[in-house]
Amino acid sequence: MSYAETSPLEANNELAGYRVIDVREEHEFHGPLGFIERAELIPLSTLEAQVEELTGSRPLLLVCRSGKRSGMACEKLQKQGVDAVTNLSGGMIGWNRAGLPVLHTEPKTLAALVHQIVAWTAQVGPLSPEAALETAQRHFKQSDVPYDSPTNAAVDQLINIMGESLEADSPTDLDLSLASFRRFLAVL
């Protein structure tokens, strides 16, 4: 089976004709790459259970971080008889790089921002979630800053530490995500 793909610019021009389904996990949807306006969060792991809710609607534009999982979602939906599916090539990384409108769930506290940084680092890098958390906790302990009550300076240092730890792996959204974390930090 093959499915349609569209570029971020084409998708943005035709956005009103789509029902936008974001198949990332919740922490990603609310993470540094943000989400497309009107996007509905239905993680890939729960997609098949919600097929009936997705049939008969407008054509679906499936979105993820890079376009890979949303492509898998297109295939799964087609196997379930949902044919009007289109994959957003490049995912939210491509959408952001194209400079298209993005909504963000801004963290309300420094601790919430630390949680986002740790979750993102574990997702895109070689560290497990536990190891990413341990790295952050070790940083705060060495800085004599409580993990659950971080300071702006300590969070800024954590952004640098996590960014440097990922440079060798070079995730494609490294620059976008670090810039987003710094924007969030500036308003907290």
PDB file of C-alpha atoms in Angstrom:
ATOM      1  CA  MET A   1       0.000   0.000   0.000  1.00  0.00           C
ATOM      2  CA  SER A   2       1.149   3.489  -0.693  1.00  0.00           C
ATOM      3  CA  TYR A   3      -0.179   6.688   0.766  1.00  0.00           C
ATOM      4  CA  ALA A   4      -0.103  10.330  -0.270  1.00  0.00           C
ATOM      5  CA  GLU A   5       2.555  12.664   1.095  1.00  0.00           C
ATOM      6  CA  THR A   6       2.616  16.415   1.171  1.00  0.00           C
ATOM      7  CA  SER A   7       5.230  18.987   2.032  1.00  0.00           C
ATOM      8  CA  PRO A   8       4.739  21.351   4.949  1.00  0.00           C
ATOM      9  CA  LEU A   9       4.131  24.306   2.610  1.00  0.00           C
ATOM     10  CA  GLU A  10       1.535  22.407   0.565  1.00  0.00           C
ATOM     11  CA  ALA A  11      -0.151  21.124   3.720  1.00  0.00           C
ATOM     12  CA  ASN A  12      -0.312  24.616   5.187  1.00  0.00           C
ATOM     13  CA  ASN A  13      -1.952  25.937   2.005  1.00  0.00           C
ATOM     14  CA  GLU A  14      -4.587  23.176   2.146  1.00  0.00           C
ATOM     15  CA  LEU A  15      -4.893  22.887   5.926  1.00  0.00           C
ATOM     16  CA  ALA A  16      -8.593  23.815   6.036  1.00  0.00           C
ATOM     17  CA  GLY A  17      -9.398  20.710   3.978  1.00  0.00           C
ATOM     18  CA  TYR A  18      -7.731  18.308   6.412  1.00  0.00           C
ATOM     19  CA  ARG A  19      -8.470  16.850   9.785  1.00  0.00           C
ATOM     20  CA  VAL A  20      -5.016  17.042  11.393  1.00  0.00           C
ATOM     21  CA  ILE A  21      -4.071  14.001  13.492  1.00  0.00           C
ATOM     22  CA  ASP A  22      -0.816  14.184  15.452  1.00  0.00           C
ATOM     23  CA  VAL A  23       0.445  10.691  16.312  1.00  0.00           C
ATOM     24  CA  ARG A  24       3.262  11.692  18.656  1.00  0.00           C
ATOM     25  CA  GLU A  25       3.208  11.038  22.379  1.00  0.00           C
ATOM     26  CA  GLU A  26       1.745  13.689  24.669  1.00  0.00           C
ATOM     27  CA  HIS A  27       5.127  14.939  25.917  1.00  0.00           C
ATOM     28  CA  GLU A  28       6.185  15.503  22.293  1.00  0.00           C
ATOM     29  CA  PHE A  29       2.957  17.269  21.346  1.00  0.00           C
ATOM     30  CA  HIS A  30       3.498  19.683  24.242  1.00  0.00           C
ATOM     31  CA  GLY A  31       7.264  19.715  23.698  1.00  0.00           C
ATOM     32  CA  PRO A  32       9.700  22.032  21.937  1.00  0.00           C
ATOM     33  CA  LEU A  33       8.486  21.481  18.342  1.00  0.00           C
ATOM     34  CA  GLY A  34       4.937  22.442  19.255  1.00  0.00           C
ATOM     35  CA  PHE A  35       1.889  21.441  17.239  1.00  0.00           C
ATOM     36  CA  ILE A  36      -0.246  22.563  14.312  1.00  0.00           C
ATOM     37  CA  GLU A  37      -3.382  24.536  15.114  1.00  0.00           C
ATOM     38  CA  ARG A  38      -6.482  22.285  15.248  1.00  0.00           C
ATOM     39  CA  ALA A  39      -4.290  19.179  15.546  1.00  0.00           C
ATOM     40  CA  GLU A  40      -5.838  16.327  17.497  1.00  0.00           C
ATOM     41  CA  LEU A  41      -3.465  14.250  19.561  1.00  0.00           C
ATOM     42  CA  ILE A  42      -3.969  10.533  18.946  1.00  0.00           C
ATOM     43  CA  PRO A  43      -0.698   8.715  19.751  1.00  0.00           C
ATOM     44  CA  LEU A  44       0.286   6.008  17.286  1.00  0.00           C
ATOM     45  CA  SER A  45      -0.045   3.390  20.035  1.00  0.00           C
ATOM     46  CA  THR A  46      -3.775   4.188  20.378  1.00  0.00           C
ATOM     47  CA  LEU A  47      -4.595   4.909  16.740  1.00  0.00           C
ATOM     48  CA  GLU A  48      -6.064   1.542  15.758  1.00  0.00           C
ATOM     49  CA  ALA A  49      -8.488   1.640  18.687  1.00  0.00           C
ATOM     50  CA  GLN A  50      -9.874   4.928  17.382  1.00  0.00           C
ATOM     51  CA  VAL A  51     -10.304   4.043  13.706  1.00  0.00           C
ATOM     52  CA  GLU A  52     -14.092   4.359  13.821  1.00  0.00           C
ATOM     53  CA  GLU A  53     -13.772   7.954  15.027  1.00  0.00           C
ATOM     54  CA  LEU A  54     -11.502   8.728  12.075  1.00  0.00           C
ATOM     55  CA  THR A  55     -13.616   7.274   9.268  1.00  0.00           C
ATOM     56  CA  GLY A  56     -16.034   9.382   7.271  1.00  0.00           C
ATOM     57  CA  SER A  57     -14.400  12.644   8.228  1.00  0.00           C
ATOM     58  CA  ARG A  58     -12.402  14.996   6.062  1.00  0.00           C
ATOM     59  CA  PRO A  59      -9.161  13.616   4.636  1.00  0.00           C
ATOM     60  CA  LEU A  60      -6.623  13.033   7.383  1.00  0.00           C
ATOM     61  CA  LEU A  61      -3.247  14.748   7.545  1.00  0.00           C
ATOM     62  CA  LEU A  62      -1.038  12.617   9.782  1.00  0.00           C
ATOM     63  CA  VAL A  63       1.776  14.334  11.640  1.00  0.00           C
ATOM     64  CA  CYS A  64       4.679  13.230  13.836  1.00  0.00           C
ATOM     65  CA  ARG A  65       8.169  14.517  14.665  1.00  0.00           C
ATOM     66  CA  SER A  66       9.908  13.573  11.399  1.00  0.00           C
ATOM     67  CA  GLY A  67       7.312  11.929   9.142  1.00  0.00           C
ATOM     68  CA  LYS A  68       8.258   8.332   9.920  1.00  0.00           C
ATOM     69  CA  ARG A  69       5.628   7.428  12.531  1.00  0.00           C
ATOM     70  CA  SER A  70       2.934   9.346  10.661  1.00  0.00           C
ATOM     71  CA  GLY A  71       3.798   7.255   7.591  1.00  0.00           C
ATOM     72  CA  MET A  72       3.314   4.137   9.704  1.00  0.00           C
ATOM     73  CA  ALA A  73      -0.006   5.589  10.855  1.00  0.00           C
ATOM     74  CA  CYS A  74      -1.071   6.069   7.222  1.00  0.00           C
ATOM     75  CA  GLU A  75      -0.302   2.406   6.528  1.00  0.00           C
ATOM     76  CA  LYS A  76      -2.170   1.209   9.634  1.00  0.00           C
ATOM     77  CA  LEU A  77      -5.222   3.285   8.784  1.00  0.00           C
ATOM     78  CA  GLN A  78      -5.266   2.103   5.179  1.00  0.00           C
ATOM     79  CA  LYS A  79      -5.199  -1.511   6.382  1.00  0.00           C
ATOM     80  CA  GLN A  80      -8.260  -0.657   8.481  1.00  0.00           C
ATOM     81  CA  GLY A  81     -10.066   0.773   5.424  1.00  0.00           C
ATOM     82  CA  VAL A  82      -9.342   4.488   5.917  1.00  0.00           C
ATOM     83  CA  ASP A  83      -8.046   5.575   2.514  1.00  0.00           C
ATOM     84  CA  ALA A  84      -8.135   9.382   2.708  1.00  0.00           C
ATOM     85  CA  VAL A  85      -4.783   9.704   4.515  1.00  0.00           C
ATOM     86  CA  THR A  86      -1.834  11.963   3.776  1.00  0.00           C
ATOM     87  CA  ASN A  87       1.541  11.972   5.515  1.00  0.00           C
ATOM     88  CA  LEU A  88       3.208  15.277   6.385  1.00  0.00           C
ATOM     89  CA  SER A  89       6.704  14.727   4.978  1.00  0.00           C
ATOM     90  CA  GLY A  90       9.361  15.934   7.372  1.00  0.00           C
ATOM     91  CA  GLY A  91       6.842  16.083  10.225  1.00  0.00           C
ATOM     92  CA  MET A  92       6.995  18.884  12.764  1.00  0.00           C
ATOM     93  CA  ILE A  93      10.714  19.286  12.137  1.00  0.00           C
ATOM     94  CA  GLY A  94       9.961  20.172   8.505  1.00  0.00           C
ATOM     95  CA  TRP A  95       6.991  22.323   9.539  1.00  0.00           C
ATOM     96  CA  ASN A  96       9.187  24.328  11.927  1.00  0.00           C
ATOM     97  CA  ARG A  97      12.030  24.614   9.411  1.00  0.00           C
ATOM     98  CA  ALA A  98       9.556  25.996   6.859  1.00  0.00           C
ATOM     99  CA  GLY A  99       8.698  28.749   9.344  1.00  0.00           C
ATOM    100  CA  LEU A 100       5.008  27.802   9.456  1.00  0.00           C
ATOM    101  CA  PRO A 101       2.713  28.671  12.382  1.00  0.00           C
ATOM    102  CA  VAL A 102       3.233  26.521  15.450  1.00  0.00           C
ATOM    103  CA  LEU A 103       1.387  26.522  18.743  1.00  0.00           C
ATOM    104  CA  HIS A 104       3.289  25.741  21.916  1.00  0.00           C
ATOM    105  CA  THR A 105       2.225  24.602  25.323  1.00  0.00           C
ATOM    106  CA  GLU A 106       4.609  26.745  27.302  1.00  0.00           C
ATOM    107  CA  PRO A 107       5.741  25.224  30.581  1.00  0.00           C
ATOM    108  CA  LYS A 108       4.312  27.109  33.528  1.00  0.00           C
ATOM    109  CA  THR A 109       7.264  26.487  35.846  1.00  0.00           C
ATOM    110  CA  LEU A 110      10.983  25.905  35.642  1.00  0.00           C
ATOM    111  CA  ALA A 111      10.413  22.377  36.962  1.00  0.00           C
ATOM    112  CA  ALA A 112       7.986  21.693  34.080  1.00  0.00           C
ATOM    113  CA  LEU A 113      10.607  22.976  31.621  1.00  0.00           C
ATOM    114  CA  VAL A 114      13.210  20.651  33.157  1.00  0.00           C
ATOM    115  CA  HIS A 115      10.763  17.764  32.699  1.00  0.00           C
ATOM    116  CA  GLN A 116      10.389  18.683  28.977  1.00  0.00           C
ATOM    117  CA  ILE A 117      14.154  18.900  28.509  1.00  0.00           C
ATOM    118  CA  VAL A 118      14.705  15.505  30.138  1.00  0.00           C
ATOM    119  CA  ALA A 119      11.894  13.824  28.136  1.00  0.00           C
ATOM    120  CA  TRP A 120      13.139  15.293  24.852  1.00  0.00           C
ATOM    121  CA  THR A 121      16.771  14.319  25.556  1.00  0.00           C
ATOM    122  CA  ALA A 122      15.743  10.721  26.244  1.00  0.00           C
ATOM    123  CA  GLN A 123      13.639  10.603  23.092  1.00  0.00           C
ATOM    124  CA  VAL A 124      16.186  11.908  20.596  1.00  0.00           C
ATOM    125  CA  GLY A 125      19.449  10.754  22.133  1.00  0.00           C
ATOM    126  CA  PRO A 126      21.149   7.614  23.330  1.00  0.00           C
ATOM    127  CA  LEU A 127      20.158   8.059  26.978  1.00  0.00           C
ATOM    128  CA  SER A 128      17.294   6.120  28.488  1.00  0.00           C
ATOM    129  CA  PRO A 129      14.651   8.184  30.290  1.00  0.00           C
ATOM    130  CA  GLU A 130      16.211   7.099  33.586  1.00  0.00           C
ATOM    131  CA  ALA A 131      19.725   8.085  32.488  1.00  0.00           C
ATOM    132  CA  ALA A 132      18.537  11.476  31.183  1.00  0.00           C
ATOM    133  CA  LEU A 133      16.796  12.112  34.512  1.00  0.00           C
ATOM    134  CA  GLU A 134      19.903  11.031  36.413  1.00  0.00           C
ATOM    135  CA  THR A 135      22.041  13.421  34.338  1.00  0.00           C
ATOM    136  CA  ALA A 136      19.723  16.326  35.158  1.00  0.00           C
ATOM    137  CA  GLN A 137      19.563  15.432  38.852  1.00  0.00           C
ATOM    138  CA  ARG A 138      23.353  15.138  39.026  1.00  0.00           C
ATOM    139  CA  HIS A 139      23.709  18.565  37.393  1.00  0.00           C
ATOM    140  CA  PHE A 140      21.393  20.201  39.919  1.00  0.00           C
ATOM    141  CA  LYS A 141      23.079  18.444  42.836  1.00  0.00           C
ATOM    142  CA  GLN A 142      26.506  19.655  41.658  1.00  0.00           C
ATOM    143  CA  SER A 143      25.049  23.168  41.313  1.00  0.00           C
ATOM    144  CA  ASP A 144      23.579  22.990  44.848  1.00  0.00           C
ATOM    145  CA  VAL A 145      20.139  23.610  43.369  1.00  0.00           C
ATOM    146  CA  PRO A 146      17.156  21.430  44.309  1.00  0.00           C
ATOM    147  CA  TYR A 147      15.907  19.418  41.329  1.00  0.00           C
ATOM    148  CA  ASP A 148      12.296  20.278  42.107  1.00  0.00           C
ATOM    149  CA  SER A 149      13.061  24.025  42.564  1.00  0.00           C
ATOM    150  CA  PRO A 150      15.549  24.893  39.823  1.00  0.00           C
ATOM    151  CA  THR A 151      16.869  28.360  39.105  1.00  0.00           C
ATOM    152  CA  ASN A 152      16.946  30.008  35.682  1.00  0.00           C
ATOM    153  CA  ALA A 153      20.752  29.829  35.627  1.00  0.00           C
ATOM    154  CA  ALA A 154      20.761  26.113  36.491  1.00  0.00           C
ATOM    155  CA  VAL A 155      18.152  25.355  33.805  1.00  0.00           C
ATOM    156  CA  ASP A 156      20.158  27.365  31.259  1.00  0.00           C
ATOM    157  CA  GLN A 157      23.209  25.259  32.126  1.00  0.00           C
ATOM    158  CA  LEU A 158      21.113  22.081  31.823  1.00  0.00           C
ATOM    159  CA  ILE A 159      20.021  23.101  28.313  1.00  0.00           C
ATOM    160  CA  ASN A 160      23.699  23.492  27.384  1.00  0.00           C
ATOM    161  CA  ILE A 161      24.681  20.170  28.990  1.00  0.00           C
ATOM    162  CA  MET A 162      21.913  18.221  27.286  1.00  0.00           C
ATOM    163  CA  GLY A 163      22.606  19.934  23.959  1.00  0.00           C
ATOM    164  CA  GLU A 164      26.308  19.100  24.168  1.00  0.00           C
ATOM    165  CA  SER A 165      25.514  15.492  25.086  1.00  0.00           C
ATOM    166  CA  LEU A 166      23.505  15.172  21.871  1.00  0.00           C
ATOM    167  CA  GLU A 167      25.865  16.890  19.429  1.00  0.00           C
ATOM    168  CA  ALA A 168      27.559  13.608  18.472  1.00  0.00           C
ATOM    169  CA  ASP A 169      24.164  12.060  17.651  1.00  0.00           C
ATOM    170  CA  SER A 170      23.060  15.207  15.836  1.00  0.00           C
ATOM    171  CA  PRO A 171      19.270  14.848  16.062  1.00  0.00           C
ATOM    172  CA  THR A 172      17.729  16.807  13.215  1.00  0.00           C
ATOM    173  CA  ASP A 173      15.742  18.997  15.594  1.00  0.00           C
ATOM    174  CA  LEU A 174      18.638  19.811  17.949  1.00  0.00           C
ATOM    175  CA  ASP A 175      18.858  23.498  17.036  1.00  0.00           C
ATOM    176  CA  LEU A 176      15.072  23.960  16.876  1.00  0.00           C
ATOM    177  CA  SER A 177      14.474  22.321  20.238  1.00  0.00           C
ATOM    178  CA  LEU A 178      17.301  24.052  22.085  1.00  0.00           C
ATOM    179  CA  ALA A 179      16.103  27.422  20.752  1.00  0.00           C
ATOM    180  CA  SER A 180      12.570  26.604  21.889  1.00  0.00           C
ATOM    181  CA  PHE A 181      13.762  25.653  25.378  1.00  0.00           C
ATOM    182  CA  ARG A 182      15.675  28.944  25.591  1.00  0.00           C
ATOM    183  CA  ARG A 183      12.559  30.904  24.539  1.00  0.00           C
ATOM    184  CA  PHE A 184      10.540  29.113  27.222  1.00  0.00           C
ATOM    185  CA  LEU A 185      13.266  29.855  29.802  1.00  0.00           C
ATOM    186  CA  ALA A 186      13.305  33.552  28.892  1.00  0.00           C
ATOM    187  CA  VAL A 187       9.658  33.980  29.902  1.00  0.00           C
ATOM    188  CA  LEU A 188       9.825  31.992  33.142  1.00  0.00           C
TER     189      LEU A 188
END
